[in-house]
Amino acid sequence: MALKDKYDVVIIGSGPGGLAAAISAKKYGAEDVLIIERDVELGGILLQCIHNGFGVEIFKEDLPGPSYAQRFINEAMLLKVEALLDTMVLDITPQRRIFASSKINGFVDIQARAIVLAMGCRERTRAQVRLPGTRPAGVYTAGTAQRWVNVEGYMPGKRFVILGSGDIGMIMARRLTFEGAKVERVLEVMPYLTGLTRNYVQCLLDYDIPLQLQHTVKRILGHQRVEAIEAVRVNEKWEPIPGTEEIIPCDTLLLSVGLIPENELSKKAGVQLDALTGGPVVDNNFETSVPGIFAAGNVVHVYDLVDWVTEAGLAAGKSAARFALAERRREIRHIPLLAGHNVRYVVPHELDKQTLMEEEVRLQFRVKQPVEEPVWVEVHSENNLITRKSERYVRPGEMVTIVLTPRHYEEVERATSLTVSIVER
Amino acid sequence: METTEKMICITCPKGCTLEVTHDGQTVLKVEGSGCKRGKDYVERELKDPRRMVASTVRVRGGTHPLLPVYTSAPFPKPRIQELLAELRKIEIKAPVKMGEVVLADALGEGIDILASRDMPRMTG
Ligand SMILES: Cc1cc2nc3c(=O)[nH]c(=O)nc-3n(C[C@H](O)[C@H](O)[C@H](O)COP(=O)(O)OP(=O)(O)OC[C@H]3O[C@@H](n4cnc5c(N)ncnc54)[C@H](O)[C@@H]3O)c2cc1C
Ligand code: SF4
């Protein structure tokens, strides 16, 4: 795929949020739409969520995650959305320039008229839940284990304890059981389940996997590899209750302790973040505090239902297309004012052609070199002389002014840039 | 013999806790359901409990070593382990298209096992 320098809408991340944004941007008139994804394929996290339960709202069907993603991938491809895979976006500027590093294309530098941030979320890790004990192998996040078991095809252990009763943790408990592992226990520090009750039934109860509420991991035991964990009951303040400790032998501990929006890039783009959600502050069009930068999906706040992520993506894509089209119209109306022969700079830098329909526009500039004899100050379009005036001399210390008037509108209307230059007589 | 027990409806994400009075497989009373599907669930759960099953099968020459698959309809719960053992024996060849039948009429239950996604052939 030949990359363009400039796109109407660039979407970062190809999960359901990004795919929906791309589809809707196309439908609302954006011409060049590009998705940049760091993985080698489109689809995002759903590709590893092989269980059913997706799409009940949008498709009125109970689909596995990969099928839900595939439907949107197919639609995006039909609409000729471009995709740059295996490419990590490193930086975004508030002026919507994107810098990325790509396996195939090397260093990529793209200007976008509008951007949709759809980087999703990531899991909280051990450091964020402060687990004491040794640091043996065998402690992973539930999502990492999910990818290994469901996509890459290897089992991280044989006997598991899962910390956290979130949906990913419970779904993994069933999945590991399917693959012949033993899940000894699911521990939850809160006095209630943090995932859906139906997952408690069909993932834990169905397979006799014990759940203990108000329990946590006090210590991890083992040297090279996890050998056991010490579970303990906690009070309302999450303090361990002495005497309730229990050693549970296991070789793997999975953490399913919550998700946080992935916003390193948003910060770099100067987007204002909400301390509560961890995601960008957005308006009802999903526009962030930086004009032309939109955000959708779990990057904004962690959703319960993927259908709602899709809805948010559709809305953000539509807003981004609108912004990009307005930007295109602005670009057609606005042309650059360039410094030609012996001119250092011109102010203003750009001309809004429509102004000239009604009023005159003063162009001011300084020369590079003094010329102590009469010269022409000329304004050219690509092909024609638009106007000129004479000066008896020009000097860098003295600003020069030349005026465009409504009489010039017809010529200027056809121009894509204007150049101001000094011509010796 | 009449018994009363708690059951959780898993038909939708609400997950209502139902108080069920039944005599064997005959449902006498259901309380606490958010909608009328709650009673249907209880009846099915007592007579013939079923679950959607999603797992993977091995795939050769694809972009990944595993292909995610799922049951075309809820599968009888007591036979899930048997079904999983059956799936472990399968190895198919890429490319695969979403919805392709990976195993027809699994265990003679009249339910097909379908591919959850496309699996393109590995290139290069
Ligand atoms: C481990 C895990 C398991 C989950 N399981 C479930 C579940 O079972 N059911 C459910 O409803 N929801 C689940 N979720 C929530 C799920 O994330 C959402 O339902 C949905 O996938 C969110 O869509 P998204 O488009 O916002 O993000 P994602 O699907 O996460 O997509 C974000 C994409 O952005 C890409 N990306 C991020 N940063 C960059 C960068 N700098 N450059 C290029 N690409 C980048 C990522 O590679 C990824 O493909 C899970 C989430 C996680 C983390
Ligand atoms: S009873 Fe109705 S509302 Fe309640 S979980 Fe079942 S289907 Fe959902």
Coordinates of N, CA and C in Angstrom, one line a residue, chain B residues 25-74:
Chain B
Q25 N -39.0 -32.2 37.4 CA -38.8 -31.3 36.3 C -40.0 -30.4 36.0
T26 N -41.0 -30.5 36.9 CA -42.2 -29.6 36.8 C -42.0 -28.4 37.6
V27 N -42.1 -27.2 36.9 CA -41.9 -26.0 37.6 C -43.2 -25.5 38.2
L28 N -43.3 -25.2 39.4 CA -44.5 -24.8 40.1 C -44.6 -23.3 40.2
K29 N -43.5 -22.7 40.6 CA -43.5 -21.3 40.9 C -42.1 -20.6 40.6
V30 N -42.1 -19.5 40.0 CA -40.8 -18.8 39.8 C -41.0 -17.3 40.3
E31 N -40.2 -16.9 41.2 CA -40.2 -15.5 41.7 C -38.9 -14.8 41.4
G32 N -39.0 -13.5 41.2 CA -37.8 -12.7 41.1 C -37.3 -12.5 39.7
S33 N -38.1 -12.9 38.7 CA -37.5 -12.8 37.3 C -37.9 -11.4 36.7
G34 N -36.9 -10.8 36.0 CA -37.1 -9.5 35.5 C -37.9 -9.5 34.2
C35 N -38.1 -10.7 33.6 CA -39.0 -10.8 32.4 C -39.4 -12.2 32.3
K36 N -40.3 -12.5 31.3 CA -40.9 -13.8 31.2 C -39.9 -14.9 30.7
R37 N -38.8 -14.5 30.2 CA -37.8 -15.5 29.7 C -37.2 -16.2 30.9
G38 N -37.4 -15.6 32.1 CA -36.8 -16.3 33.3 C -37.4 -17.7 33.5
K39 N -38.7 -17.8 33.3 CA -39.4 -19.0 33.5 C -39.0 -20.1 32.5
D40 N -38.9 -19.6 31.2 CA -38.4 -20.5 30.2 C -37.0 -21.1 30.5
Y41 N -36.2 -20.2 31.0 CA -34.8 -20.6 31.4 C -34.9 -21.7 32.5
V42 N -35.7 -21.5 33.5 CA -35.8 -22.5 34.6 C -36.2 -23.8 34.0
E43 N -37.2 -23.8 33.1 CA -37.8 -25.0 32.6 C -36.7 -25.8 31.8
R44 N -36.0 -25.0 31.0 CA -34.9 -25.7 30.2 C -33.8 -26.2 31.1
E45 N -33.4 -25.3 32.1 CA -32.3 -25.7 33.0 C -32.6 -27.0 33.7
L46 N -33.9 -27.2 34.1 CA -34.2 -28.4 34.8 C -34.3 -29.6 34.0
K47 N -34.8 -29.4 32.7 CA -35.0 -30.6 31.8 C -33.7 -30.9 31.0
D48 N -33.1 -29.9 30.4 CA -32.1 -30.1 29.4 C -31.1 -28.9 29.4
P49 N -30.3 -28.7 30.4 CA -29.4 -27.6 30.5 C -28.4 -27.5 29.3
R50 N -28.3 -26.3 28.7 CA -27.4 -26.2 27.6 C -26.6 -24.9 27.7
R51 N -25.4 -24.9 27.1 CA -24.6 -23.7 27.1 C -24.0 -23.6 25.7
M52 N -23.7 -22.3 25.4 CA -22.9 -22.0 24.2 C -21.5 -22.4 24.6
V53 N -20.8 -23.1 23.6 CA -19.4 -23.5 23.9 C -18.5 -22.8 22.9
A54 N -17.4 -22.2 23.4 CA -16.4 -21.6 22.5 C -15.1 -22.2 22.9
S55 N -14.3 -22.6 21.9 CA -13.0 -23.2 22.2 C -12.1 -22.9 20.9
T56 N -11.1 -23.7 20.8 CA -10.2 -23.5 19.7 C -9.9 -24.9 19.1
V57 N -9.5 -24.9 17.8 CA -9.0 -26.1 17.2 C -7.6 -25.8 16.5
R58 N -6.8 -26.8 16.3 CA -5.5 -26.5 15.7 C -5.7 -26.2 14.2
V59 N -4.9 -25.3 13.7 CA -5.0 -25.0 12.3 C -3.5 -25.0 11.7
R60 N -3.4 -25.6 10.5 CA -2.1 -25.7 9.9 C -1.9 -24.6 8.8
G61 N -0.8 -23.9 8.8 CA -0.5 -23.0 7.8 C -1.2 -21.7 7.9
G62 N -1.8 -21.4 9.0 CA -2.5 -20.1 9.2 C -1.6 -19.1 9.8
T63 N -2.2 -17.8 10.0 CA -1.4 -16.8 10.6 C -1.3 -17.0 12.1
H64 N -2.1 -17.9 12.7 CA -2.0 -18.3 14.1 C -2.1 -19.8 14.2
P65 N -1.6 -20.4 15.2 CA -1.6 -21.9 15.3 C -3.0 -22.4 15.7
L66 N -3.9 -21.5 16.2 CA -5.2 -21.9 16.7 C -6.3 -21.1 15.9
L67 N -7.4 -21.8 15.7 CA -8.6 -21.2 15.1 C -9.7 -21.2 16.2
P68 N -10.3 -20.0 16.6 CA -11.4 -20.0 17.5 C -12.6 -20.5 16.8
V69 N -13.4 -21.4 17.6 CA -14.6 -22.0 17.0 C -15.7 -21.8 18.1
Y70 N -17.0 -22.0 17.7 CA -18.1 -22.0 18.6 C -19.3 -22.8 18.1
T71 N -20.2 -23.2 19.1 CA -21.3 -24.0 18.7 C -22.4 -23.2 18.0
S72 N -23.0 -23.7 17.0 CA -24.0 -23.0 16.3 C -25.3 -22.8 17.1
A73 N -25.4 -23.5 18.2 CA -26.6 -23.4 19.1 C -26.1 -23.9 20.5
P74 N -26.8 -23.5 21.6 CA -26.4 -24.0 22.9 C -26.3 -25.6 22.9

